[in-house]
GROMACS .gro file of C-alpha atoms in nm:
model
  459
    1UNK     CA    1  12.007   9.043   9.819
    2UNK     CA    2  11.656   9.188   9.774
    3UNK     CA    3  11.482   9.128   9.441
    4UNK     CA    4  11.414   9.499   9.402
    5UNK     CA    5  11.657   9.793   9.404
    6UNK     CA    6  11.683  10.007   9.716
    7UNK     CA    7  11.649  10.386   9.702
    8UNK     CA    8  11.949  10.529   9.512
    9UNK     CA    9  11.969  10.829   9.745
   10UNK     CA   10  12.001  10.930  10.109
   11UNK     CA   11  11.744  11.147  10.288
   12UNK     CA   12  11.886  11.490  10.380
   13UNK     CA   13  11.576  11.695  10.467
   14UNK     CA   14  11.247  11.571  10.612
   15UNK     CA   15  10.897  11.718  10.627
   16UNK     CA   16  10.677  11.627  10.926
   17UNK     CA   17  10.341  11.458  10.875
   18UNK     CA   18  10.067  11.592  11.101
   19UNK     CA   19   9.871  11.302  11.246
   20UNK     CA   20   9.495  11.343  11.286
   21UNK     CA   21   9.208  11.131  11.412
   22UNK     CA   22   8.929  10.948  11.232
   23UNK     CA   23   8.679  11.189  11.387
   24UNK     CA   24   8.869  11.487  11.246
   25UNK     CA   25   8.885  11.325  10.905
   26UNK     CA   26   8.509  11.258  10.909
   27UNK     CA   27   8.445  11.630  10.960
   28UNK     CA   28   8.696  11.728  10.689
   29UNK     CA   29   8.542  11.480  10.444
   30UNK     CA   30   8.190  11.612  10.493
   31UNK     CA   31   8.302  11.975  10.461
   32UNK     CA   32   8.485  11.884  10.137
   33UNK     CA   33   8.171  11.737   9.981
   34UNK     CA   34   8.338  11.393   9.973
   35UNK     CA   35   8.579  11.526   9.707
   36UNK     CA   36   8.943  11.504   9.814
   37UNK     CA   37   9.039  11.786   9.578
   38UNK     CA   38   8.885  12.013   9.842
   39UNK     CA   39   9.087  11.875  10.137
   40UNK     CA   40   9.384  12.074  10.267
   41UNK     CA   41   9.719  11.901  10.226
   42UNK     CA   42   9.791  11.943  10.596
   43UNK     CA   43   9.492  11.717  10.668
   44UNK     CA   44   9.643  11.431  10.462
   45UNK     CA   45   9.870  11.167  10.616
   46UNK     CA   46   9.995  11.004  10.294
   47UNK     CA   47   9.917  11.184   9.969
   48UNK     CA   48   9.888  10.957   9.663
   49UNK     CA   49   9.663  11.200   9.477
   50UNK     CA   50   9.910  11.277   9.197
   51UNK     CA   51  10.272  11.259   9.090
   52UNK     CA   52  10.238  11.602   8.925
   53UNK     CA   53  10.466  11.854   9.093
   54UNK     CA   54  10.497  11.645   9.409
   55UNK     CA   55  10.857  11.533   9.351
   56UNK     CA   56  11.128  11.568   9.614
   57UNK     CA   57  11.407  11.757   9.435
   58UNK     CA   58  11.773  11.660   9.464
   59UNK     CA   59  12.058  11.851   9.629
   60UNK     CA   60  12.187  11.931   9.279
   61UNK     CA   61  11.852  12.083   9.182
   62UNK     CA   62  11.836  12.292   9.499
   63UNK     CA   63  12.192  12.407   9.445
   64UNK     CA   64  12.105  12.498   9.087
   65UNK     CA   65  11.817  12.715   9.204
   66UNK     CA   66  12.070  12.937   9.381
   67UNK     CA   67  12.220  12.999   9.038
   68UNK     CA   68  11.893  13.125   8.895
   69UNK     CA   69  11.944  13.409   8.650
   70UNK     CA   70  11.633  13.623   8.681
   71UNK     CA   71  11.693  13.836   8.374
   72UNK     CA   72  11.369  13.895   8.184
   73UNK     CA   73  11.513  13.787   7.847
   74UNK     CA   74  11.795  13.547   7.765
   75UNK     CA   75  11.871  13.411   8.113
   76UNK     CA   76  12.154  13.157   8.120
   77UNK     CA   77  11.928  12.890   8.271
   78UNK     CA   78  11.719  12.890   7.953
   79UNK     CA   79  12.025  12.799   7.748
   80UNK     CA   80  12.111  12.516   7.987
   81UNK     CA   81  11.754  12.388   7.945
   82UNK     CA   82  11.789  12.427   7.567
   83UNK     CA   83  12.099  12.204   7.570
   84UNK     CA   84  11.918  11.940   7.777
   85UNK     CA   85  11.615  11.956   7.547
   86UNK     CA   86  11.840  11.885   7.248
   87UNK     CA   87  12.014  11.602   7.435
   88UNK     CA   88  11.689  11.421   7.524
   89UNK     CA   89  11.416  11.531   7.282
   90UNK     CA   90  11.610  11.672   6.989
   91UNK     CA   91  11.347  11.920   6.872
   92UNK     CA   92  11.478  12.216   6.669
   93UNK     CA   93  11.217  12.450   6.821
   94UNK     CA   94  11.096  12.460   7.181
   95UNK     CA   95  10.968  12.688   7.455
   96UNK     CA   96  10.923  12.632   7.828
   97UNK     CA   97  10.581  12.684   7.983
   98UNK     CA   98  10.478  12.712   8.347
   99UNK     CA   99  10.329  12.360   8.336
  100UNK     CA  100  10.201  12.106   8.086
  101UNK     CA  101   9.851  12.241   8.046
  102UNK     CA  102   9.946  12.568   7.869
  103UNK     CA  103  10.167  12.370   7.629
  104UNK     CA  104   9.870  12.145   7.558
  105UNK     CA  105   9.637  12.446   7.524
  106UNK     CA  106   9.877  12.613   7.282
  107UNK     CA  107   9.885  12.304   7.058
  108UNK     CA  108   9.505  12.290   7.053
  109UNK     CA  109   9.470  12.664   6.984
  110UNK     CA  110   9.711  12.637   6.691
  111UNK     CA  111   9.564  12.329   6.525
  112UNK     CA  112   9.202  12.253   6.625
  113UNK     CA  113   8.875  12.370   6.470
  114UNK     CA  114   8.513  12.286   6.545
  115UNK     CA  115   8.429  11.940   6.413
  116UNK     CA  116   8.786  11.813   6.416
  117UNK     CA  117   8.887  11.473   6.553
  118UNK     CA  118   9.199  11.392   6.756
  119UNK     CA  119   9.299  11.022   6.764
  120UNK     CA  120   9.499  10.912   7.071
  121UNK     CA  121   9.573  10.586   7.246
  122UNK     CA  122   9.383  10.737   7.542
  123UNK     CA  123   9.328  11.103   7.624
  124UNK     CA  124   9.382  11.213   7.981
  125UNK     CA  125   9.126  11.445   8.142
  126UNK     CA  126   9.284  11.783   8.059
  127UNK     CA  127   9.373  11.673   7.703
  128UNK     CA  128   9.020  11.552   7.641
  129UNK     CA  129   8.875  11.872   7.789
  130UNK     CA  130   9.100  12.088   7.570
  131UNK     CA  131   8.971  11.903   7.265
  132UNK     CA  132   8.604  11.905   7.364
  133UNK     CA  133   8.579  12.275   7.462
  134UNK     CA  134   8.689  12.362   7.107
  135UNK     CA  135   8.398  12.168   6.959
  136UNK     CA  136   8.621  11.880   6.851
  137UNK     CA  137   8.610  11.509   6.934
  138UNK     CA  138   8.866  11.314   7.137
  139UNK     CA  139   8.884  10.954   7.013
  140UNK     CA  140   9.056  10.679   7.214
  141UNK     CA  141   9.205  10.401   7.001
  142UNK     CA  142   9.403  10.185   7.244
  143UNK     CA  143   9.435   9.813   7.176
  144UNK     CA  144   9.157   9.588   7.308
  145UNK     CA  145   9.377   9.458   7.591
  146UNK     CA  146   9.399   9.813   7.731
  147UNK     CA  147   9.035   9.791   7.839
  148UNK     CA  148   9.078   9.460   8.023
  149UNK     CA  149   9.227   9.514   8.372
  150UNK     CA  150   9.330   9.148   8.398
  151UNK     CA  151   9.501   9.111   8.058
  152UNK     CA  152   9.877   9.085   8.110
  153UNK     CA  153  10.001   9.245   7.787
  154UNK     CA  154  10.346   9.409   7.824
  155UNK     CA  155  10.243   9.721   7.629
  156UNK     CA  156   9.877   9.788   7.704
  157UNK     CA  157   9.932  10.155   7.619
  158UNK     CA  158   9.969  10.068   7.250
  159UNK     CA  159   9.741  10.225   6.993
  160UNK     CA  160   9.545   9.990   6.766
  161UNK     CA  161   9.691  10.074   6.426
  162UNK     CA  162   9.397   9.935   6.230
  163UNK     CA  163   9.153  10.138   6.439
  164UNK     CA  164   9.365  10.444   6.364
  165UNK     CA  165   9.357  10.377   5.992
  166UNK     CA  166   8.978  10.333   5.996
  167UNK     CA  167   8.938  10.650   6.202
  168UNK     CA  168   9.137  10.852   5.950
  169UNK     CA  169   8.959  10.704   5.647
  170UNK     CA  170   8.611  10.749   5.794
  171UNK     CA  171   8.675  11.098   5.936
  172UNK     CA  172   8.877  11.243   5.648
  173UNK     CA  173   9.230  11.377   5.671
  174UNK     CA  174   9.111  11.737   5.654
  175UNK     CA  175   8.938  11.700   5.993
  176UNK     CA  176   9.235  11.545   6.175
  177UNK     CA  177   9.505  11.800   6.263
  178UNK     CA  178   9.742  11.547   6.422
  179UNK     CA  179   9.770  11.201   6.579
  180UNK     CA  180   9.872  11.183   6.947
  181UNK     CA  181  10.024  10.913   7.166
  182UNK     CA  182  10.027  10.948   7.546
  183UNK     CA  183  10.344  10.794   7.696
  184UNK     CA  184  10.288  10.629   7.935
  185UNK     CA  185   9.911  10.598   7.902
  186UNK     CA  186   9.782  10.761   8.223
  187UNK     CA  187   9.409  10.704   8.171
  188UNK     CA  188   9.485  10.338   8.095
  189UNK     CA  189   9.665  10.277   8.427
  190UNK     CA  190  10.008  10.410   8.338
  191UNK     CA  191  10.072  10.142   8.077
  192UNK     CA  192  10.365  10.183   7.835
  193UNK     CA  193  10.375  10.206   7.456
  194UNK     CA  194  10.626   9.992   7.266
  195UNK     CA  195  10.878  10.131   7.020
  196UNK     CA  196  10.734   9.896   6.757
  197UNK     CA  197  10.390  10.051   6.809
  198UNK     CA  198  10.524  10.409   6.802
  199UNK     CA  199  10.686  10.336   6.466
  200UNK     CA  200  10.373  10.165   6.331
  201UNK     CA  201  10.156  10.464   6.430
  202UNK     CA  202  10.408  10.699   6.271
  203UNK     CA  203  10.396  10.498   5.948
  204UNK     CA  204  10.018  10.535   5.924
  205UNK     CA  205  10.032  10.905   6.014
  206UNK     CA  206  10.296  10.965   5.745
  207UNK     CA  207  10.089  10.774   5.491
  208UNK     CA  208   9.807  11.025   5.539
  209UNK     CA  209  10.035  11.328   5.578
  210UNK     CA  210   9.954  11.378   5.947
  211UNK     CA  211  10.201  11.485   6.217
  212UNK     CA  212  10.256  11.264   6.523
  213UNK     CA  213  10.266  11.433   6.865
  214UNK     CA  214  10.350  11.291   7.207
  215UNK     CA  215  10.190  11.376   7.537
  216UNK     CA  216  10.526  11.310   7.700
  217UNK     CA  217  10.469  11.364   8.073
  218UNK     CA  218  10.606  11.019   8.162
  219UNK     CA  219  10.831  10.950   7.864
  220UNK     CA  220  11.126  10.834   8.081
  221UNK     CA  221  10.918  10.568   8.255
  222UNK     CA  222  10.798  10.458   7.911
  223UNK     CA  223  11.157  10.435   7.789
  224UNK     CA  224  11.252  10.218   8.086
  225UNK     CA  225  10.959   9.982   8.024
  226UNK     CA  226  11.082   9.946   7.664
  227UNK     CA  227  11.423   9.852   7.802
  228UNK     CA  228  11.266   9.594   8.035
  229UNK     CA  229  11.008   9.444   7.801
  230UNK     CA  230  11.092   9.498   7.433
  231UNK     CA  231  11.345   9.266   7.265
  232UNK     CA  232  11.649   9.447   7.129
  233UNK     CA  233  11.648   9.728   7.384
  234UNK     CA  234  11.777   9.550   7.695
  235UNK     CA  235  12.131   9.687   7.652
  236UNK     CA  236  12.029  10.043   7.561
  237UNK     CA  237  12.017  10.323   7.816
  238UNK     CA  238  11.690  10.503   7.893
  239UNK     CA  239  11.837  10.815   7.729
  240UNK     CA  240  11.919  10.627   7.410
  241UNK     CA  241  11.567  10.484   7.401
  242UNK     CA  242  11.415  10.828   7.465
  243UNK     CA  243  11.623  10.967   7.177
  244UNK     CA  244  11.480  10.699   6.948
  245UNK     CA  245  11.123  10.761   7.067
  246UNK     CA  246  11.138  11.134   6.998
  247UNK     CA  247  11.315  11.089   6.663
  248UNK     CA  248  10.981  10.949   6.544
  249UNK     CA  249  10.772  11.241   6.677
  250UNK     CA  250  10.691  11.566   6.498
  251UNK     CA  251  10.630  11.745   6.827
  252UNK     CA  252  10.555  11.699   7.194
  253UNK     CA  253  10.389  11.866   7.488
  254UNK     CA  254  10.502  11.778   7.837
  255UNK     CA  255  10.413  11.843   8.195
  256UNK     CA  256  10.763  11.842   8.344
  257UNK     CA  257  10.607  11.807   8.689
  258UNK     CA  258  10.627  11.430   8.632
  259UNK     CA  259  10.942  11.292   8.465
  260UNK     CA  260  11.112  11.632   8.480
  261UNK     CA  261  11.137  11.585   8.859
  262UNK     CA  262  11.030  11.940   8.939
  263UNK     CA  263  10.743  12.109   9.119
  264UNK     CA  264  10.654  12.338   8.826
  265UNK     CA  265  10.726  12.356   8.455
  266UNK     CA  266  10.633  12.232   8.108
  267UNK     CA  267  10.767  12.209   7.753
  268UNK     CA  268  10.637  12.258   7.399
  269UNK     CA  269  10.861  12.123   7.121
  270UNK     CA  270  10.814  12.092   6.746
  271UNK     CA  271  10.992  12.033   6.415
  272UNK     CA  272  10.750  12.264   6.233
  273UNK     CA  273  10.906  12.611   6.187
  274UNK     CA  274  10.582  12.774   6.071
  275UNK     CA  275  10.383  12.630   6.363
  276UNK     CA  276  10.652  12.750   6.601
  277UNK     CA  277  10.632  13.107   6.468
  278UNK     CA  278  10.261  13.109   6.551
  279UNK     CA  279  10.326  12.946   6.886
  280UNK     CA  280  10.567  13.226   6.980
  281UNK     CA  281  10.285  13.481   6.948
  282UNK     CA  282  10.064  13.284   7.188
  283UNK     CA  283  10.355  13.234   7.426
  284UNK     CA  284  10.426  13.605   7.456
  285UNK     CA  285  10.059  13.683   7.502
  286UNK     CA  286   9.992  13.423   7.771
  287UNK     CA  287  10.308  13.282   7.930
  288UNK     CA  288  10.568  13.558   7.906
  289UNK     CA  289  10.883  13.593   7.698
  290UNK     CA  290  11.015  13.292   7.506
  291UNK     CA  291  11.319  13.235   7.728
  292UNK     CA  292  11.129  13.204   8.053
  293UNK     CA  293  10.777  13.087   7.965
  294UNK     CA  294  10.612  13.174   8.294
  295UNK     CA  295  10.897  13.032   8.505
  296UNK     CA  296  11.166  13.194   8.716
  297UNK     CA  297  11.525  13.135   8.610
  298UNK     CA  298  11.575  12.917   8.918
  299UNK     CA  299  11.288  12.693   8.807
  300UNK     CA  300  11.440  12.659   8.459
  301UNK     CA  301  11.767  12.545   8.619
  302UNK     CA  302  11.593  12.292   8.844
  303UNK     CA  303  11.413  12.158   8.537
  304UNK     CA  304  11.730  12.129   8.327
  305UNK     CA  305  11.895  11.925   8.602
  306UNK     CA  306  11.581  11.725   8.682
  307UNK     CA  307  11.532  11.612   8.323
  308UNK     CA  308  11.878  11.458   8.320
  309UNK     CA  309  11.825  11.293   8.660
  310UNK     CA  310  11.496  11.153   8.532
  311UNK     CA  311  11.666  10.934   8.269
  312UNK     CA  312  11.923  10.789   8.509
  313UNK     CA  313  11.881  10.413   8.507
  314UNK     CA  314  11.933  10.364   8.882
  315UNK     CA  315  11.655  10.614   8.955
  316UNK     CA  316  11.414  10.457   8.704
  317UNK     CA  317  11.481  10.104   8.834
  318UNK     CA  318  11.396  10.219   9.186
  319UNK     CA  319  11.092  10.414   9.065
  320UNK     CA  320  10.935  10.129   8.867
  321UNK     CA  321  11.004   9.866   9.134
  322UNK     CA  322  10.868  10.082   9.416
  323UNK     CA  323  10.535  10.103   9.234
  324UNK     CA  324  10.545   9.730   9.165
  325UNK     CA  325  10.605   9.664   9.536
  326UNK     CA  326  10.274   9.828   9.629
  327UNK     CA  327  10.095   9.643   9.350
  328UNK     CA  328  10.240   9.310   9.459
  329UNK     CA  329  10.129   9.365   9.820
  330UNK     CA  330   9.771   9.417   9.699
  331UNK     CA  331   9.779   9.123   9.457
  332UNK     CA  332   9.899   8.892   9.736
  333UNK     CA  333   9.582   8.986   9.928
  334UNK     CA  334   9.371   8.928   9.612
  335UNK     CA  335   9.276   9.296   9.589
  336UNK     CA  336   9.165   9.359   9.227
  337UNK     CA  337   9.408   9.594   9.053
  338UNK     CA  338   9.486   9.683   8.692
  339UNK     CA  339   9.757   9.446   8.568
  340UNK     CA  340  10.043   9.459   8.501
  341UNK     CA  341  10.139   9.745   8.734
  342UNK     CA  342  10.233  10.061   8.546
  343UNK     CA  343  10.508  10.311   8.613
  344UNK     CA  344  10.375  10.594   8.827
  345UNK     CA  345  10.076  10.443   9.004
  346UNK     CA  346   9.883  10.137   9.110
  347UNK     CA  347   9.526  10.144   8.980
  348UNK     CA  348   9.246   9.968   9.167
  349UNK     CA  349   8.983   9.799   8.947
  350UNK     CA  350   8.676   9.937   9.120
  351UNK     CA  351   8.423   9.740   8.916
  352UNK     CA  352   8.561   9.422   9.075
  353UNK     CA  353   8.640   9.588   9.408
  354UNK     CA  354   8.287   9.729   9.464
  355UNK     CA  355   8.055   9.539   9.228
  356UNK     CA  356   7.752   9.622   9.440
  357UNK     CA  357   7.781   9.999   9.377
  358UNK     CA  358   7.662  10.105   9.027
  359UNK     CA  359   7.866  10.351   8.824
  360UNK     CA  360   7.584  10.603   8.861
  361UNK     CA  361   7.670  10.614   9.234
  362UNK     CA  362   8.043  10.684   9.180
  363UNK     CA  363   8.200  10.377   9.341
  364UNK     CA  364   8.552  10.513   9.293
  365UNK     CA  365   8.464  10.825   9.490
  366UNK     CA  366   8.304  10.610   9.759
  367UNK     CA  367   8.631  10.418   9.791
  368UNK     CA  368   8.854  10.728   9.804
  369UNK     CA  369   8.632  10.874  10.075
  370UNK     CA  370   8.656  10.555  10.283
  371UNK     CA  371   9.035  10.531  10.237
  372UNK     CA  372   9.075  10.886  10.361
  373UNK     CA  373   8.836  10.832  10.650
  374UNK     CA  374   9.007  10.512  10.766
  375UNK     CA  375   9.373  10.594  10.702
  376UNK     CA  376   9.416  10.959  10.601
  377UNK     CA  377   9.540  10.848  10.258
  378UNK     CA  378   9.438  11.055   9.955
  379UNK     CA  379   9.391  10.879   9.620
  380UNK     CA  380   9.215  10.996   9.303
  381UNK     CA  381   8.913  10.857   9.116
  382UNK     CA  382   8.949  10.806   8.741
  383UNK     CA  383   8.611  10.667   8.657
  384UNK     CA  384   8.249  10.782   8.640
  385UNK     CA  385   8.302  11.125   8.792
  386UNK     CA  386   8.606  11.206   8.577
  387UNK     CA  387   8.507  11.047   8.245
  388UNK     CA  388   8.130  10.990   8.218
  389UNK     CA  389   7.956  11.196   7.949
  390UNK     CA  390   7.597  11.292   7.879
  391UNK     CA  391   7.489  11.228   7.521
  392UNK     CA  392   7.375  11.563   7.379
  393UNK     CA  393   7.106  11.398   7.163
  394UNK     CA  394   6.957  11.137   7.397
  395UNK     CA  395   7.046  11.286   7.736
  396UNK     CA  396   7.171  10.941   7.836
  397UNK     CA  397   7.482  10.913   8.053
  398UNK     CA  398   7.767  10.715   7.896
  399UNK     CA  399   7.990  10.563   8.161
  400UNK     CA  400   8.356  10.485   8.097
  401UNK     CA  401   8.465  10.128   8.032
  402UNK     CA  402   8.723  10.153   8.309
  403UNK     CA  403   8.630  10.243   8.665
  404UNK     CA  404   8.961  10.305   8.839
  405UNK     CA  405   9.115  10.461   9.148
  406UNK     CA  406   9.475  10.576   9.106
  407UNK     CA  407   9.727  10.541   9.389
  408UNK     CA  408   9.996  10.770   9.253
  409UNK     CA  409  10.347  10.762   9.395
  410UNK     CA  410  10.523  11.099   9.420
  411UNK     CA  411  10.886  11.065   9.313
  412UNK     CA  412  11.148  11.019   9.586
  413UNK     CA  413  10.897  11.104   9.862
  414UNK     CA  414  10.767  10.794  10.043
  415UNK     CA  415  10.943  10.491  10.190
  416UNK     CA  416  10.853  10.125  10.174
  417UNK     CA  417  10.701  10.148  10.522
  418UNK     CA  418  10.466  10.420  10.400
  419UNK     CA  419  10.355  10.188  10.119
  420UNK     CA  420  10.298   9.904  10.366
  421UNK     CA  421  10.068  10.135  10.565
  422UNK     CA  422   9.872  10.215  10.246
  423UNK     CA  423   9.850   9.848  10.145
  424UNK     CA  424   9.729   9.742  10.489
  425UNK     CA  425   9.455  10.008  10.485
  426UNK     CA  426   9.331   9.905  10.139
  427UNK     CA  427   9.335   9.535  10.224
  428UNK     CA  428   9.124   9.605  10.533
  429UNK     CA  429   8.870   9.803  10.327
  430UNK     CA  430   8.856   9.523  10.071
  431UNK     CA  431   8.770   9.273  10.343
  432UNK     CA  432   8.489   9.505  10.460
  433UNK     CA  433   8.386   9.622  10.111
  434UNK     CA  434   8.021   9.525  10.152
  435UNK     CA  435   7.989   9.808  10.406
  436UNK     CA  436   8.059  10.078  10.149
  437UNK     CA  437   7.770  10.274   9.995
  438UNK     CA  438   7.753  10.495   9.688
  439UNK     CA  439   7.753  10.873   9.655
  440UNK     CA  440   7.533  11.116   9.465
  441UNK     CA  441   7.609  11.451   9.307
  442UNK     CA  442   7.513  11.768   9.490
  443UNK     CA  443   7.683  12.011   9.248
  444UNK     CA  444   7.896  11.981   8.934
  445UNK     CA  445   8.076  12.211   8.688
  446UNK     CA  446   8.007  12.176   8.312
  447UNK     CA  447   8.371  12.078   8.227
  448UNK     CA  448   8.619  11.866   8.427
  449UNK     CA  449   8.364  11.836   8.704
  450UNK     CA  450   8.574  11.600   8.917
  451UNK     CA  451   8.800  11.890   9.021
  452UNK     CA  452   8.524  12.081   9.202
  453UNK     CA  453   8.217  11.854   9.232
  454UNK     CA  454   8.033  11.820   9.563
  455UNK     CA  455   7.888  11.484   9.663
  456UNK     CA  456   7.701  11.324   9.952
  457UNK     CA  457   7.612  10.969  10.060
  458UNK     CA  458   7.320  10.826   9.867
  459UNK     CA  459   6.997  10.900  10.057
   0.00000   0.00000   0.00000
């Protein structure tokens, strides 16, 4: 028997991959300004850019879409989703949104003012941007081990509770609208948060009268890691663990394009009736009526079914071990990665991978460009381009502590042979790493520049 679970499904429909040449990819890369956001999907052989909305849906989900009730108000698919929301998350008030970002935006619009501070284990790019554009400050308070790619802590997504307490005391409660935990911690290499830590953070938040919110995009993967790694949970189901996680939260925002196993959709849930009344006004203004939230009835049905599939233990075992398989292949070849391997992606530690390229020359982008050029594989940089900031007072650039490239596995999409192809390409680049050169900015946007930036090889 293999020491990892095989895929708990059979393949019923396939999508062809268009093969292209290295010469074609060189032209595409130059035209895209060395930013793979600007490359057409049809020019990608294996796409590990994101797990957001890239899921292969099940036969049950596709069948459910044929039962989409497209009534403007009160469609039956909403009430199915409502039942599932109660089963998993248990929030008394919720609305669907067309994806996670509007749910996140709504929370920030309802709670944030200029000068506020939002403590988190680690903010992801859109969360941080939503805080910053409102004149507030996003503060990352993960434990020290979270910043060390080689530390093998089982829950490197944990928030440092003492740092949180100091942050609240030094900032003042009146300037902190809520405390947030991202599960799993995407910016910190998809690392999970323990139940013990969730409860400890909640205790501090309650002490100061602050609500605790989850960024819950990958909550199911987090629940499965708790089952695998936290004593006392080994005999609980992922659903039971998720129930316990959300019983501690005062609210959550979620991109359902991850653990909801759908191509579009999001959720906003809360226990606060007054906050929800204000949220309903924003919803109607921006997303549509409360029972569809910018989604078709068929999408609501696919989401209701996908959420329940996402907490199935056989699926989660396959999901976590597939990611680990890619990580293990790279570790065997001594390729520097962030350890231990997280749930949705393998993260390359670019500071150790390309030590000769300074952060000012975007080594992560240099790697993603080379990986695409050599193998047609698309990965995403989460380093200097995504997270560096210019100090408004000194004009000095502050580079992030972690310089990572994320190899994100879409759910139920690629086979083990695909992952072997990716691993072989990365191992070859690592052996030839001294050949790689840095990149320089040609153009950048003022916010979330990595989405649209143009770069070129350093002159």
